Short mmCIF file of C-alpha atoms in Angstrom, two decimals:
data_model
loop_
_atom_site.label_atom_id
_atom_site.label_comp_id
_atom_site.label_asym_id
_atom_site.label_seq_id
_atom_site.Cartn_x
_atom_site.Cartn_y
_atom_site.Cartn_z
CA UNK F 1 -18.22 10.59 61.05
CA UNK F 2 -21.56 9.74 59.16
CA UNK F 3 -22.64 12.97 56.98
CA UNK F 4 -26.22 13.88 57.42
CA UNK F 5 -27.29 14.93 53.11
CA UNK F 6 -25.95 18.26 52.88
CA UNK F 7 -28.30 20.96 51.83
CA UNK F 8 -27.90 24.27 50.75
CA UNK F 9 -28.77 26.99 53.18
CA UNK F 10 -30.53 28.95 50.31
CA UNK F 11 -32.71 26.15 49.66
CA UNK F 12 -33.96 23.53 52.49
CA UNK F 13 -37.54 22.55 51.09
CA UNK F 14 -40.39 22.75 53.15
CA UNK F 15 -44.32 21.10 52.25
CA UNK F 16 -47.26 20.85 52.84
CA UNK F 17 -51.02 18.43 52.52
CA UNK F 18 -54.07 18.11 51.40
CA UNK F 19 -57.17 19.93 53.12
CA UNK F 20 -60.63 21.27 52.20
CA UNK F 21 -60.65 23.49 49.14
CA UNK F 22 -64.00 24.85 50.82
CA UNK F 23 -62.34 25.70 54.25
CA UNK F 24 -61.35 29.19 54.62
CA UNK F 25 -57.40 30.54 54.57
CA UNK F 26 -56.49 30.78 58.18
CA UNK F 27 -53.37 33.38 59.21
CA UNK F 28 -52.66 32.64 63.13
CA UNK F 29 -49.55 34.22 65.55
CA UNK F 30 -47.35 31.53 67.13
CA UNK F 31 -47.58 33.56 70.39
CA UNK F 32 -51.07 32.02 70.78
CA UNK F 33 -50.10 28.80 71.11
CA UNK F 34 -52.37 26.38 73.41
CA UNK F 35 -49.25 25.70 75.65
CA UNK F 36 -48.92 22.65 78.03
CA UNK F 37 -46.60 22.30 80.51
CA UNK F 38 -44.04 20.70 78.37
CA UNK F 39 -40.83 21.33 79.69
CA UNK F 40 -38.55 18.02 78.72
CA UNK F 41 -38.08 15.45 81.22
CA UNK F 42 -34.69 13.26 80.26
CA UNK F 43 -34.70 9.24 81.22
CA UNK F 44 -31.33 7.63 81.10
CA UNK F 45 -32.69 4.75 78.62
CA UNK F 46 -35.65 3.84 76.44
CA UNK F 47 -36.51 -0.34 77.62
CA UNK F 48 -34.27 -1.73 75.10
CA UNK F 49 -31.36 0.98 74.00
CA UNK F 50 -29.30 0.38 70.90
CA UNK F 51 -26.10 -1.26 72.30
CA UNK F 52 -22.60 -0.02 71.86
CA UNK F 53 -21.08 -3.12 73.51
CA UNK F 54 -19.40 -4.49 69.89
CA UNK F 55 -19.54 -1.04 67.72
CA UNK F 56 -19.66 2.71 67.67
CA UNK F 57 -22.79 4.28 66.91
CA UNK F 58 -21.76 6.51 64.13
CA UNK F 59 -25.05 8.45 63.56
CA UNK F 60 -28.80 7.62 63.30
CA UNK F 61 -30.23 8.05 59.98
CA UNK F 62 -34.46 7.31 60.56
CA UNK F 63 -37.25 4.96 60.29
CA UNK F 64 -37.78 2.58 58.30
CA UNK F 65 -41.37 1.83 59.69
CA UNK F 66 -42.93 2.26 62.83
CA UNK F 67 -40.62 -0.49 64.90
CA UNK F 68 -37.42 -0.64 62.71
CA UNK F 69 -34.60 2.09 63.25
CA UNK F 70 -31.76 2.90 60.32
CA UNK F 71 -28.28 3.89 61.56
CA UNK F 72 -24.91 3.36 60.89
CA UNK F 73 -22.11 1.96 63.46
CA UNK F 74 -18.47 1.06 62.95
CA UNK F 75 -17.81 -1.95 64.64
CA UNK F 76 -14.51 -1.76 66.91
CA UNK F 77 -11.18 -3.14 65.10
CA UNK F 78 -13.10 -2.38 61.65
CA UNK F 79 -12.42 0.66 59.69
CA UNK F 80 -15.37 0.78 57.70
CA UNK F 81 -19.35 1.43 58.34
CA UNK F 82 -22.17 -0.53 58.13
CA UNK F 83 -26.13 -0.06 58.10
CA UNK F 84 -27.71 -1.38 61.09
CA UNK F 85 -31.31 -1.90 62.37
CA UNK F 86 -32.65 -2.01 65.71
CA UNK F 87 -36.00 -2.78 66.47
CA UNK F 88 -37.63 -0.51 69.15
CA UNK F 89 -39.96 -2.96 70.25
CA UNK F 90 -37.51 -6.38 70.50
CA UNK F 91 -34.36 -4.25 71.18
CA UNK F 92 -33.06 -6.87 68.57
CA UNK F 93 -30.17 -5.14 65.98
CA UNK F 94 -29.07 -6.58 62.42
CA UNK F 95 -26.44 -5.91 60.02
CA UNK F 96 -28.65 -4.15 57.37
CA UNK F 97 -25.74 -3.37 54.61
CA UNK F 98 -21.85 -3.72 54.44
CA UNK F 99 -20.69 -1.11 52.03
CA UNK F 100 -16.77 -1.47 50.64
CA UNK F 101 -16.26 1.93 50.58
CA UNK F 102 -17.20 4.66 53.36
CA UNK F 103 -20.31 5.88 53.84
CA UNK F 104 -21.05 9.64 53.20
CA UNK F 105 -24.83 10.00 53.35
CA UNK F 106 -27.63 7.95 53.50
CA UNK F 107 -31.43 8.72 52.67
CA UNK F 108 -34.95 7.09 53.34
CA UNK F 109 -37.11 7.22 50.83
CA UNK F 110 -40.85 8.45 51.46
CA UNK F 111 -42.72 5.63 50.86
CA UNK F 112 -40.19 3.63 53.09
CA UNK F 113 -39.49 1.46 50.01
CA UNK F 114 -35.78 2.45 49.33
CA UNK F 115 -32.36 3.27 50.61
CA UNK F 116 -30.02 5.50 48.91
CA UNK F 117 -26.46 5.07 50.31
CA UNK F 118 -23.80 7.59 49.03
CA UNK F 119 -20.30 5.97 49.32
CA UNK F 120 -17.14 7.20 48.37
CA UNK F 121 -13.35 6.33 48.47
CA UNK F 122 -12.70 9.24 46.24
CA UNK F 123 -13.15 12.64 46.69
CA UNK F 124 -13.75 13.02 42.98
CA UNK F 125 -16.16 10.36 42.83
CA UNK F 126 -19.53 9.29 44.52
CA UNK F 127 -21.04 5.74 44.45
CA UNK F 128 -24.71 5.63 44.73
CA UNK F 129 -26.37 2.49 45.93
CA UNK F 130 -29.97 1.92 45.78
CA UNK F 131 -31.53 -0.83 48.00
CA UNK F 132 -34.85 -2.36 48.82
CA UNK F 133 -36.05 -1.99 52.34
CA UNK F 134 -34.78 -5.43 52.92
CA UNK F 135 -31.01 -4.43 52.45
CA UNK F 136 -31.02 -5.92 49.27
CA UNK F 137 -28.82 -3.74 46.41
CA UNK F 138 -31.17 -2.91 43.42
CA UNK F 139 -28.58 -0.32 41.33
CA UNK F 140 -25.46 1.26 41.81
CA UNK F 141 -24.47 4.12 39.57
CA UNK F 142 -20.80 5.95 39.98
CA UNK F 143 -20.30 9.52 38.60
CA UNK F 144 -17.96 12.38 39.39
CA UNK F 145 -19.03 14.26 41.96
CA UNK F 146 -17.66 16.53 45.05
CA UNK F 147 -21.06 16.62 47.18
CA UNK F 148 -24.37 15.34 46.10
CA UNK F 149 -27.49 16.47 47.09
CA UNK F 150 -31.02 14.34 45.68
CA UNK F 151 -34.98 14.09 46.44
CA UNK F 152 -37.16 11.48 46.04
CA UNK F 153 -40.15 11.31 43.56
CA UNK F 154 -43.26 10.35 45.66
CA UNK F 155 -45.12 9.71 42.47
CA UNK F 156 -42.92 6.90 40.75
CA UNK F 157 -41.12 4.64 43.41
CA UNK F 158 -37.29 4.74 42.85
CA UNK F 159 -37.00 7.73 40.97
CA UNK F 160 -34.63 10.61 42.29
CA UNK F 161 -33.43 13.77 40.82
CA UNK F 162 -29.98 14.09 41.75
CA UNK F 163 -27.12 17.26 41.69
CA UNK F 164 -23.85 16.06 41.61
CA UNK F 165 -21.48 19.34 42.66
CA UNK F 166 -18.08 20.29 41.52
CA UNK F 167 -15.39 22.27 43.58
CA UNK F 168 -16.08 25.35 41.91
CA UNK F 169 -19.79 24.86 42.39
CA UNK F 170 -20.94 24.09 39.42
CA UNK F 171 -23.13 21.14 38.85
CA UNK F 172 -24.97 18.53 37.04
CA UNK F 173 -28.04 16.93 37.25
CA UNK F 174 -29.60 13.77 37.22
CA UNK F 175 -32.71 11.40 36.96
CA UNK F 176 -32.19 8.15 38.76
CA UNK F 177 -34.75 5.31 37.95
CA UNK F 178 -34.04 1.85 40.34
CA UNK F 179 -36.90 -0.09 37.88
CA UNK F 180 -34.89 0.99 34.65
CA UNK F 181 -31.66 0.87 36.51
CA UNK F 182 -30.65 4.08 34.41
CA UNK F 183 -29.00 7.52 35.50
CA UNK F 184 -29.93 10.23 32.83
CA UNK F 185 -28.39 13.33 33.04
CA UNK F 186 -31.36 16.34 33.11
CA UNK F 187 -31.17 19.80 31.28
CA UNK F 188 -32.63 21.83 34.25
CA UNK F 189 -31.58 25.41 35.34
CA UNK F 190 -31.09 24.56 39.20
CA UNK F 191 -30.25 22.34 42.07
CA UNK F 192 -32.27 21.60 45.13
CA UNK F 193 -35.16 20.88 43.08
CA UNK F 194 -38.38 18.30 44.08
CA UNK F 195 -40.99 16.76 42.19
CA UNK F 196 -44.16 18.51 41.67
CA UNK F 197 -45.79 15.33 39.31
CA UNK F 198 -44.13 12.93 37.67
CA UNK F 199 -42.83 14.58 35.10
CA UNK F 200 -42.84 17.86 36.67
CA UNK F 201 -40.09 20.12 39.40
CA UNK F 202 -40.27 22.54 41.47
CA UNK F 203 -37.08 24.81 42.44
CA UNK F 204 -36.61 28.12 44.34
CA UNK F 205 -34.95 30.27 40.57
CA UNK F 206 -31.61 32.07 41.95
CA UNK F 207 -30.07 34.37 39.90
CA UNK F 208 -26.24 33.51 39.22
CA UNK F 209 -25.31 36.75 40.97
CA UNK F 210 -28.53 37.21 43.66
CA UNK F 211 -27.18 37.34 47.13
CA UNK F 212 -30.76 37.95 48.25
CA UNK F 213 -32.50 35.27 51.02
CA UNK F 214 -34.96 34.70 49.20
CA UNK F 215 -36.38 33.36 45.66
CA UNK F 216 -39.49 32.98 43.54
CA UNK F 217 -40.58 29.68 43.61
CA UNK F 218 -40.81 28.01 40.38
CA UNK F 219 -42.66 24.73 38.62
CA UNK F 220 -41.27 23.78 35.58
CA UNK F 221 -42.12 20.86 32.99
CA UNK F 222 -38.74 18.00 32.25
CA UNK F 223 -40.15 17.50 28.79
CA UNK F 224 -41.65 20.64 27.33
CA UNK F 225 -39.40 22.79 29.67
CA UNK F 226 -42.52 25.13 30.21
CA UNK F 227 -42.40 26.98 33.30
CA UNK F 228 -45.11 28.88 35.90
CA UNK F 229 -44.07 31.27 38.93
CA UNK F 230 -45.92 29.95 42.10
CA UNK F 231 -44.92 32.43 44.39
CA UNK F 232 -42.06 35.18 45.06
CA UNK F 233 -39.94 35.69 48.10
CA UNK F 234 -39.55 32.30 49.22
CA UNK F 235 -36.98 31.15 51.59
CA UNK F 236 -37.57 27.79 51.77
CA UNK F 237 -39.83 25.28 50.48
CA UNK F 238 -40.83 21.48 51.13
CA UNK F 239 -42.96 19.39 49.11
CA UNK F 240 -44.90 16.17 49.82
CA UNK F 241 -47.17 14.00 47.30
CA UNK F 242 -50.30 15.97 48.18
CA UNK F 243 -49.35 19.87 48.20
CA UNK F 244 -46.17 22.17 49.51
CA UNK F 245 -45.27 24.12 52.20
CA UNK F 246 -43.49 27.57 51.64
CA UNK F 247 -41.34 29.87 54.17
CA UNK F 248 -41.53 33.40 53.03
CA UNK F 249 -39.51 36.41 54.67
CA UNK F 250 -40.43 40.32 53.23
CA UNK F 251 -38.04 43.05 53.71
CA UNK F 252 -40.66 44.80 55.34
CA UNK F 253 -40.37 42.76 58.37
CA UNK F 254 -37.23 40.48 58.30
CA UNK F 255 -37.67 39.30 61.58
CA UNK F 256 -40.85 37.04 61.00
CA UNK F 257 -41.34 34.23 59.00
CA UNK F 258 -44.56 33.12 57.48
CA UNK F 259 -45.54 29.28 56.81
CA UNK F 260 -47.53 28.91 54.28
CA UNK F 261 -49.39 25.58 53.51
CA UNK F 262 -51.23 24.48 50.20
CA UNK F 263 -52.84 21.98 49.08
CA UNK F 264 -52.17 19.64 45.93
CA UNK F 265 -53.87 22.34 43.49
CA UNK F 266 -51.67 24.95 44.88
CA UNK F 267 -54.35 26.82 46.79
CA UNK F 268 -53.45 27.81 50.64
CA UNK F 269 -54.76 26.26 53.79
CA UNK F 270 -53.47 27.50 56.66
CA UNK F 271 -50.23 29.91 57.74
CA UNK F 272 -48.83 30.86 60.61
CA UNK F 273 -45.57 33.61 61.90
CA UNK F 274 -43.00 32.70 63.77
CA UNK F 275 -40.53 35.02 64.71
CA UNK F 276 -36.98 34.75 63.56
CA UNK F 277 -34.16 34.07 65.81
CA UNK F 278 -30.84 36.71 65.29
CA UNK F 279 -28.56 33.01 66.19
CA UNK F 280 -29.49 31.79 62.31
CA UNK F 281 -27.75 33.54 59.06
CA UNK F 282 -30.61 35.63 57.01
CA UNK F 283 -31.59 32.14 54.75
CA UNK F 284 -31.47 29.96 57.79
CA UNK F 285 -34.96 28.52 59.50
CA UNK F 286 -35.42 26.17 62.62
CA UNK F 287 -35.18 22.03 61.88
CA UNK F 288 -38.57 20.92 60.63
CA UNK F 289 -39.97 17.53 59.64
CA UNK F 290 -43.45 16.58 58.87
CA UNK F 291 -45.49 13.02 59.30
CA UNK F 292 -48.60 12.85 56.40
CA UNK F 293 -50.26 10.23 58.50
CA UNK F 294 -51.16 12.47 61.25
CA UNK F 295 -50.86 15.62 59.08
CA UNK F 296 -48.53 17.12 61.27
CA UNK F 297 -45.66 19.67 60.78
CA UNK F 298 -43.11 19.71 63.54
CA UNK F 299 -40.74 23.02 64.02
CA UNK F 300 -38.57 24.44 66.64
CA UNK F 301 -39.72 28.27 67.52
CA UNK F 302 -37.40 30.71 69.28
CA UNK F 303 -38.23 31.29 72.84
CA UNK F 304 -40.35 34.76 73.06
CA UNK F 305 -38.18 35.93 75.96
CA UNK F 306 -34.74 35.45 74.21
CA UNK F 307 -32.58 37.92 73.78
CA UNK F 308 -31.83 37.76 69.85
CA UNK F 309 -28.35 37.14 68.61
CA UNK F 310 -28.13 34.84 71.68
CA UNK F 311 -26.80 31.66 70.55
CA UNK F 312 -27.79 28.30 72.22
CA UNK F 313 -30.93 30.23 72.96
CA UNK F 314 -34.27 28.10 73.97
CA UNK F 315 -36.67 26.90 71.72
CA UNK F 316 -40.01 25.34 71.70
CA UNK F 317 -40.92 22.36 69.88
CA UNK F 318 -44.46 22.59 68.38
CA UNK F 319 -46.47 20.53 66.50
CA UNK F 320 -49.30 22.28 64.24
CA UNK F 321 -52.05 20.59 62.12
CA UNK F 322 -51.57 21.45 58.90
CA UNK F 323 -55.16 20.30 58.02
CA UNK F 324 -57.07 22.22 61.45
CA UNK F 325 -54.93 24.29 62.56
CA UNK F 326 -54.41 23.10 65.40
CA UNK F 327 -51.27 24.05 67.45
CA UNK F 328 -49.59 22.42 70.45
CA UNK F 329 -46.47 23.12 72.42
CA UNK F 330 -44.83 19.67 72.88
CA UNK F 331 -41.22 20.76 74.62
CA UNK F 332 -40.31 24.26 76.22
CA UNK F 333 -36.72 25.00 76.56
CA UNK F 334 -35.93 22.47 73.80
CA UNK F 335 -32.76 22.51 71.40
CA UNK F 336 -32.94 23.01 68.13
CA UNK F 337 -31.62 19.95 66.39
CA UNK F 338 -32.99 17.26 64.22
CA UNK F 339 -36.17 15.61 64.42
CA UNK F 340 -37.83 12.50 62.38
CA UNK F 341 -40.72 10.79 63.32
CA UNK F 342 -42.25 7.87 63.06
CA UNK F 343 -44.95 7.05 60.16
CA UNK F 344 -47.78 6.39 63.26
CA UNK F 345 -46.33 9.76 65.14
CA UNK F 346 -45.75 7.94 68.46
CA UNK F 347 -42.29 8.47 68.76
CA UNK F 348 -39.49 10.81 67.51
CA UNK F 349 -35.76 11.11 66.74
CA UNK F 350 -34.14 13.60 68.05
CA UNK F 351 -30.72 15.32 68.42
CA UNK F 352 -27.96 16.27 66.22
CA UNK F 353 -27.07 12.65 65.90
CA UNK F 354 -31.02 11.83 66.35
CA UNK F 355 -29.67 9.63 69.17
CA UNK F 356 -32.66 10.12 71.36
CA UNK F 357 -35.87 9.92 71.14
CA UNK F 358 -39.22 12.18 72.00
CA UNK F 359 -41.92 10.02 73.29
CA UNK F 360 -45.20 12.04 72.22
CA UNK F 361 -47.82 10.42 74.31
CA UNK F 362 -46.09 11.43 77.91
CA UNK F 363 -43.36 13.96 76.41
CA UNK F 364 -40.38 12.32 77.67
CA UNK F 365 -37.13 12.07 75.99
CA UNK F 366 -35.12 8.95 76.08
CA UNK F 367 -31.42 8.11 75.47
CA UNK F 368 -31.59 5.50 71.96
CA UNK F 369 -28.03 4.75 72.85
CA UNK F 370 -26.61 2.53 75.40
CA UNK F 371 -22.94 3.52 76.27
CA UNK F 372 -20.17 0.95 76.78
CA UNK F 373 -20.18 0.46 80.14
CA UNK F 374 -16.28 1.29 80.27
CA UNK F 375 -16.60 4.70 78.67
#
């Protein structure tokens, strides 16, 4: 089965964009949401449904713009994957990329530009392709590896740092650069880092022996290796081009968690609490994802009425501006699983496989999968 990247509980990232310098910090309560009635309403099919009639839809991996859909299918009598894409408007679906070996994860890059697909037919080794948004293969780089884990550079298109693990957990690092076709291996402390600048990461600094949930947040230099602390405590962090968002939990009250949002010179926005749900280990938060166009951050929040420790408890699906401050409740009883949305923000992936999707404008979730019709 396709392998969605694997990430390290300790260290999901989390973002944020730009905003006002002049505009005053705001600190809101998620229990003050302007709720709609927003309770999901499930269609059998979306107009034109990816069609299973010739292949098994083996997991959706996101957009590649507004109309065109990346996922991966195994067609029936063939033992290996291949990248497909369906159009949402045509209903039209193309072979995208035939891989020789079996896919194990597969990543978008921000600007839409590039597609990094992770083969393998060893578990000692990884293959990394890189492609154009056409399909076409642009550098392929092999190195010994158990589980990889990489983030794009939204400053320099086609440049990745990359952490190739090892059984016992150690690791190596990596800069990939598609223009130079090169893979340089980086002296840098951690794993799970992102890029700050160009030349510049940020990484959540755990100690080889901290069990703790959280870590300080830390920007360090590639070249002159000089390092700044940004901020302590953080659970998780995400960062786009223009600023970073950061999750912080206190000991002093472990069952909230504050977003944080700043803008590209570091300075805050907006934050909001959400409380905590007792289904998730202590360094585990809610699916996120966020769309820059629409400045919009997109998070599951547990239901206030749920009893904690409760798994398969409700959630609410919320969308907040991370520019305003604006909040809305899009879905009430809603599970918390995956979510990707489209660059314009009209539609959204959803599900553990994202094999439906939200529509925003009326709500409604749709099924992105047509069944055989003998199944």
């Amino acid at each position: 089965m396709f392998k969605y990247i694997a990430r390290n509980p300790f260290l999901i990232l989390s973002l944020v964009l730009l905003l006002s310098a002049c505009e005053p910090v705001k600190d809101r309560t998620i229990d003050k949401l302007d709720d709609i009635d927003a309770k999901p309403i499930y269609q059998k099919e979306i107009p034109k449904p990816i069609s299973e009639e010739n292949m098994q839809v083996e997991a959706v991996v996101g957009w590649l713009d507004s109309d065109l859909i990346l996922y991966s299918a195994k067609p029936f009598g063939s033992e290996l994957q291949q990248l497909m894409v369906f159009n949402l408007k045509s209903g039209k679906q193309e072979i995208f990329y035939q891989p020789i070996a079996p896919i194990v994860n597969v990543s978008i890059s921000p600007s839409k530009d590039f597609v990094l697909v992770h083969t393998s037919s060893s578990a000692k080794k990884a293959a990394i392709h890189i492609l154009t948004n056409d399909g076409t293969e642009e550098y392929t780089a092999v190195i010994a590896s158990e589980e990889l884990d990489y983030s794009w550079n939204p400053y320099e298109k086609g440049v990745l740092f990359l952490t190739s693990f090892f059984e016992d957990w150690s690791f190596t690092n990596y800069k990939i650069d598609t223009k130079q076709k090169s893979i340089v291996a980086l002296d840098f402390p951690q794993p799970f880092a992102q890029w700050e600048e160009r030349g510049r990461l940020m990484y959540l600094d755990w100690g080889k022996n901290d069990l703790g949930a959280t870590a300080p947040l830390i920007s360090m230099d590639i070249m002159s290796r000089k390092k700044e602390t940004i901020m302590l405590d953080v659970l998780q962090f995400h960062k786009l081009k223009e600023g970073f968002m950061a999750i912080q939990v206190t000991s002093e009250k472990p069952n909230q968690a504050v977003y944080k949002f700043f803008d590209g010179s570091n300075k805050q926005m907006f934050s909001f609490t959400a409380p905590r749900s007792g289904s998730f280990s202590e360094t585990a938060v809610p699916y996120f994802t966020f769309n820059e166009a629409t400045h919009s951050f997109y998070t599951f929040v547990p239901d206030m009425d749920a009893k904690a420790g409760k798994f398969g408890e409700p959630y609410e699906l919320i969308r907040v501006n991370y520019r305003t401050g604006d909040k809305m409740t899009l879905l009430k009883e809603a599970e918390n699983a995956p979510i990707t949305c489209s660059p314009e923000g009209s539609w959204c992936l959803y599900g553990h496989q994202q094999e439906k999707l939200i529509k925003m404008k009326d709500k409604k979730i749709y099924s992105l999968i047509e069944t055989r019709k003998d199944e």
